[in-house]
Amino acid sequence: MNEQQFQELLEEKGITLSSKQLQQFQTYYEILVEWNEKMNLTAITDKEEVYEKHFFDSIMAAFSFDFSSNYHICDVGAGAGFPSLPIKICFPHLNITIVDSLNKRIGFLEHLSSKLQLENVSFYHDRAELFGKNKDHREKYDVVTARAVARLSVLGELCLPLVKTNGYFVALKGPNVEDELDTGKQAIKLLGGEVVKRDTLTLPAEKSERNIVTIKKIKTTPKKYPRKPGTPNKNPL
């Protein structure tokens, strides 16, 4: 996917990028590749692949969930900034908080955010399990996002404690999410969530399947969740 295709495909979905926003994506790509030489951020460095499999893939969440409100969003385990920073570039009014367990990645994200001149973006070096227990962050976010390989039952425990009641957890998943939804249903309910929507989409060039799962927080998460670091992964609910 070249830059023109990227722009046109987003336009078709009602997302019109200015020349400033297009330049921000170009700068994002350059900084990602530059820093990737000194630390492991992504296995994908070809420009057309980055535009499709990182940038467009992240923004696909907006084809399913409406980001037009003045939401405060927390992105859990964002790695190189996905999905929250491509979404932030498209919707500059959003307030973004990123939590990641690797301090080197936080350094990259702070540098990137400064170069892109992003406002209302903050970064925290922490484990999601500890961050979700922190009273300054627990149940404080309108929307929590995650684009991660962990199963929904694990992601739910890391993300739902951060969502306000009546807020949303938006999970960006690959194919075969049906099985995860079946096995994770009880965990999501226990944590105060309810699956309200699932959209199956396809990457335009690569044609691989993506699923955007929207979970509404309908009641407070019990105090004992999330459990201590490492437990959700080792022993999913």
Coordinates of C-alpha atoms in Angstrom, one line a residue:
M1 CA 0.0 0.0 0.0
N2 CA 1.6 3.2 -1.1
E3 CA 0.9 6.6 0.4
Q4 CA -1.6 7.6 -2.2
Q5 CA -3.6 4.3 -1.8
F6 CA -3.4 4.8 2.0
Q7 CA -4.9 8.3 1.6
E8 CA -7.6 7.2 -0.9
L9 CA -8.7 4.2 1.1
L10 CA -9.1 6.2 4.3
E11 CA -11.0 8.9 2.3
E12 CA -13.4 6.2 1.2
K13 CA -14.1 5.5 4.9
G14 CA -14.7 9.2 5.6
I15 CA -11.2 9.9 7.1
T16 CA -9.7 12.8 5.2
L17 CA -6.0 13.5 5.9
S18 CA -4.4 16.9 5.5
S19 CA -0.9 17.4 4.1
K20 CA 0.3 17.9 7.8
Q21 CA -1.2 14.5 8.8
L22 CA 0.3 12.8 5.7
Q23 CA 3.7 14.3 6.7
Q24 CA 3.2 13.0 10.2
F25 CA 2.8 9.4 8.9
Q26 CA 5.9 9.9 6.7
T27 CA 7.9 11.1 9.7
Y28 CA 6.5 8.2 11.8
Y29 CA 7.7 5.7 9.2
E30 CA 11.2 7.3 9.1
I31 CA 11.7 7.4 12.9
L32 CA 10.3 3.8 13.2
V33 CA 12.9 2.5 10.7
E34 CA 15.7 4.6 12.2
W35 CA 15.1 3.4 15.8
N36 CA 14.4 -0.1 14.7
E37 CA 18.1 -0.4 13.8
K38 CA 19.0 0.0 17.5
M39 CA 16.1 -1.7 19.2
N40 CA 13.5 -4.3 18.2
L41 CA 10.3 -2.4 17.4
T42 CA 9.0 -4.3 14.4
A43 CA 9.9 -7.0 12.0
I44 CA 8.1 -5.0 9.2
T45 CA 10.2 -2.2 7.8
D46 CA 9.2 -2.1 4.1
K47 CA 7.4 1.2 3.6
E48 CA 4.3 -0.2 1.8
E49 CA 4.0 -2.9 4.4
V50 CA 4.3 -0.5 7.4
Y51 CA 1.6 1.7 5.8
E52 CA -0.8 -1.3 5.5
K53 CA 0.1 -3.6 8.3
H54 CA 0.8 -1.0 11.0
F55 CA -0.8 2.3 10.1
F56 CA -3.9 1.2 8.1
D57 CA -4.3 -1.8 10.4
S58 CA -4.4 0.5 13.5
I59 CA -6.8 2.9 11.9
M60 CA -9.2 0.1 11.0
A61 CA -10.4 0.3 14.6
A62 CA -12.1 3.6 13.5
F63 CA -14.1 1.8 10.8
S64 CA -15.9 -0.1 13.7
F65 CA -15.7 2.3 16.6
D66 CA -16.5 6.0 16.5
F67 CA -13.6 8.1 17.8
S68 CA -15.2 11.5 17.1
S69 CA -16.0 12.3 20.7
N70 CA -13.5 13.9 23.1
Y71 CA -12.3 10.6 24.6
H72 CA -9.4 9.9 26.9
I73 CA -8.0 6.7 25.6
C74 CA -5.5 4.3 27.2
D75 CA -3.5 2.0 24.9
V76 CA -2.2 -1.0 26.8
G77 CA 1.1 -2.5 25.5
A78 CA 1.3 -0.2 22.5
G79 CA 4.8 -1.3 21.5
A80 CA 5.8 1.1 18.7
G81 CA 2.6 3.1 19.2
F82 CA 0.0 0.9 17.6
P83 CA -3.0 1.4 17.4
S84 CA -3.2 4.6 19.4
L85 CA -0.8 6.9 17.6
P86 CA -2.0 6.4 14.0
I87 CA -5.5 6.9 15.5
K88 CA -4.3 10.1 17.2
I89 CA -2.9 11.4 14.0
C90 CA -6.3 10.9 12.3
F91 CA -8.2 12.3 15.2
P92 CA -6.0 15.0 16.8
H93 CA -8.7 15.9 19.4
L94 CA -8.2 12.6 21.3
N95 CA -6.3 12.5 24.6
I96 CA -4.0 9.5 24.6
T97 CA -2.2 7.6 27.4
I98 CA 0.1 4.7 26.6
V99 CA 1.4 2.2 29.1
D100 CA 4.2 -0.2 28.1
S101 CA 6.4 -2.5 30.2
L102 CA 9.6 -1.8 28.3
N103 CA 11.3 1.5 29.2
K104 CA 13.3 1.6 25.9
R105 CA 10.0 1.6 24.0
I106 CA 8.7 4.5 26.1
G107 CA 11.9 6.4 25.1
F108 CA 11.1 5.8 21.5
L109 CA 7.5 6.9 21.9
E110 CA 8.4 10.1 23.7
H111 CA 10.9 11.0 21.0
L112 CA 8.4 10.1 18.2
S113 CA 5.6 12.1 19.9
S114 CA 7.9 15.1 20.2
K115 CA 8.9 14.9 16.5
L116 CA 5.3 14.5 15.4
Q117 CA 4.3 17.5 17.6
L118 CA 1.5 15.5 19.2
E119 CA -0.4 17.2 22.0
N120 CA -2.3 15.5 24.9
V121 CA -0.2 12.3 24.8
S122 CA 1.3 10.8 27.9
F123 CA 3.5 7.7 28.4
Y124 CA 3.9 5.4 31.4
H125 CA 6.5 2.7 32.0
D126 CA 4.6 0.1 33.9
R127 CA 3.1 -3.4 33.9
A128 CA -0.5 -3.3 32.9
E129 CA -1.4 -5.5 36.0
L130 CA 0.1 -2.8 38.3
F131 CA -1.2 0.2 36.2
G132 CA -4.7 -1.3 36.5
K133 CA -4.5 -1.2 40.3
N134 CA -3.2 2.4 40.4
K135 CA -6.1 4.6 41.8
D136 CA -5.0 7.4 39.5
H137 CA -5.8 5.3 36.4
R138 CA -8.2 2.6 37.5
E139 CA -11.6 3.1 35.8
K140 CA -10.5 6.5 34.6
Y141 CA -10.6 6.0 30.8
D142 CA -13.4 6.4 28.3
V143 CA -11.8 3.9 25.9
V144 CA -9.0 1.3 26.3
T145 CA -7.4 -0.2 23.2
A146 CA -5.1 -3.1 22.7
R147 CA -3.6 -4.6 19.5
A148 CA -2.0 -7.6 21.0
V149 CA -1.5 -11.3 20.5
A150 CA -2.8 -12.2 24.0
R151 CA -6.2 -14.0 24.1
L152 CA -9.2 -11.9 24.9
S153 CA -9.6 -13.5 28.4
V154 CA -6.0 -12.2 29.2
L155 CA -6.5 -8.9 27.5
G156 CA -9.7 -8.3 29.3
E157 CA -8.0 -8.7 32.7
L158 CA -5.3 -6.2 31.7
C159 CA -7.7 -3.6 30.0
L160 CA -11.1 -3.7 31.6
P161 CA -10.0 -2.5 35.1
L162 CA -8.9 0.8 33.4
V163 CA -12.2 1.4 31.7
K164 CA -14.8 3.7 33.2
T165 CA -18.3 2.2 33.8
N166 CA -20.2 2.7 30.5
G167 CA -16.8 3.1 28.7
Y168 CA -15.4 0.7 26.1
F169 CA -12.6 -1.7 25.6
V170 CA -11.7 -2.0 21.8
A171 CA -9.6 -5.0 21.0
L172 CA -7.9 -5.3 17.6
K173 CA -7.6 -9.0 16.8
G174 CA -6.5 -11.2 13.9
P175 CA -8.5 -14.1 12.4
N176 CA -10.3 -16.9 14.3
V177 CA -11.6 -14.7 17.1
E178 CA -14.7 -16.8 17.5
D179 CA -12.9 -19.3 19.7
E180 CA -11.5 -16.6 21.9
L181 CA -14.9 -15.0 22.3
D182 CA -16.3 -18.4 23.4
T183 CA -13.6 -19.1 25.9
G184 CA -13.3 -15.5 27.1
K185 CA -17.0 -14.8 27.6
Q186 CA -17.1 -15.7 31.3
A187 CA -13.9 -13.8 32.1
I188 CA -15.2 -10.7 30.3
K189 CA -18.5 -10.9 32.3
L190 CA -16.6 -11.4 35.6
L191 CA -14.5 -8.3 34.9
G192 CA -17.6 -6.2 34.3
G193 CA -17.7 -6.2 30.5
E194 CA -20.1 -7.3 27.8
V195 CA -19.3 -7.8 24.1
V196 CA -21.5 -5.4 22.2
K197 CA -20.0 -5.6 18.7
R198 CA -17.6 -7.5 16.5
D199 CA -16.7 -6.4 13.0
T200 CA -14.7 -8.6 10.6
L201 CA -12.6 -6.6 8.2
T202 CA -9.9 -7.3 5.6
L203 CA -6.6 -5.7 4.9
P204 CA -6.9 -4.2 1.4
A205 CA -3.7 -5.5 -0.2
E206 CA -2.6 -8.4 1.9
K207 CA -6.3 -9.7 2.3
S208 CA -5.8 -11.1 5.8
E209 CA -8.7 -11.0 8.2
R210 CA -9.0 -8.6 11.1
N211 CA -11.6 -8.5 13.9
I212 CA -12.5 -5.4 15.9
V213 CA -14.2 -6.5 19.2
T214 CA -16.0 -3.8 21.2
I215 CA -16.7 -4.6 24.8
K216 CA -18.8 -2.2 27.0
K217 CA -18.0 -1.9 30.7
I218 CA -21.4 -2.4 32.3
K219 CA -20.3 -2.7 35.9
T220 CA -17.3 -2.1 38.1
T221 CA -14.4 -4.6 37.9
P222 CA -14.0 -6.5 41.2
K223 CA -11.0 -5.1 43.3
K224 CA -8.9 -8.3 43.1
Y225 CA -8.4 -7.8 39.3
P226 CA -6.0 -7.5 37.7
R227 CA -4.0 -10.2 39.5
K228 CA -0.3 -9.8 40.1
P229 CA 2.1 -9.4 37.1
G230 CA 2.4 -12.5 35.0
T231 CA -0.6 -14.3 36.5
P232 CA -3.2 -13.4 33.8
N233 CA -0.9 -14.9 31.1
K234 CA 0.0 -18.0 33.0
N235 CA -3.4 -18.7 34.4
P236 CA -6.1 -17.0 32.3
L237 CA -9.6 -16.5 33.9

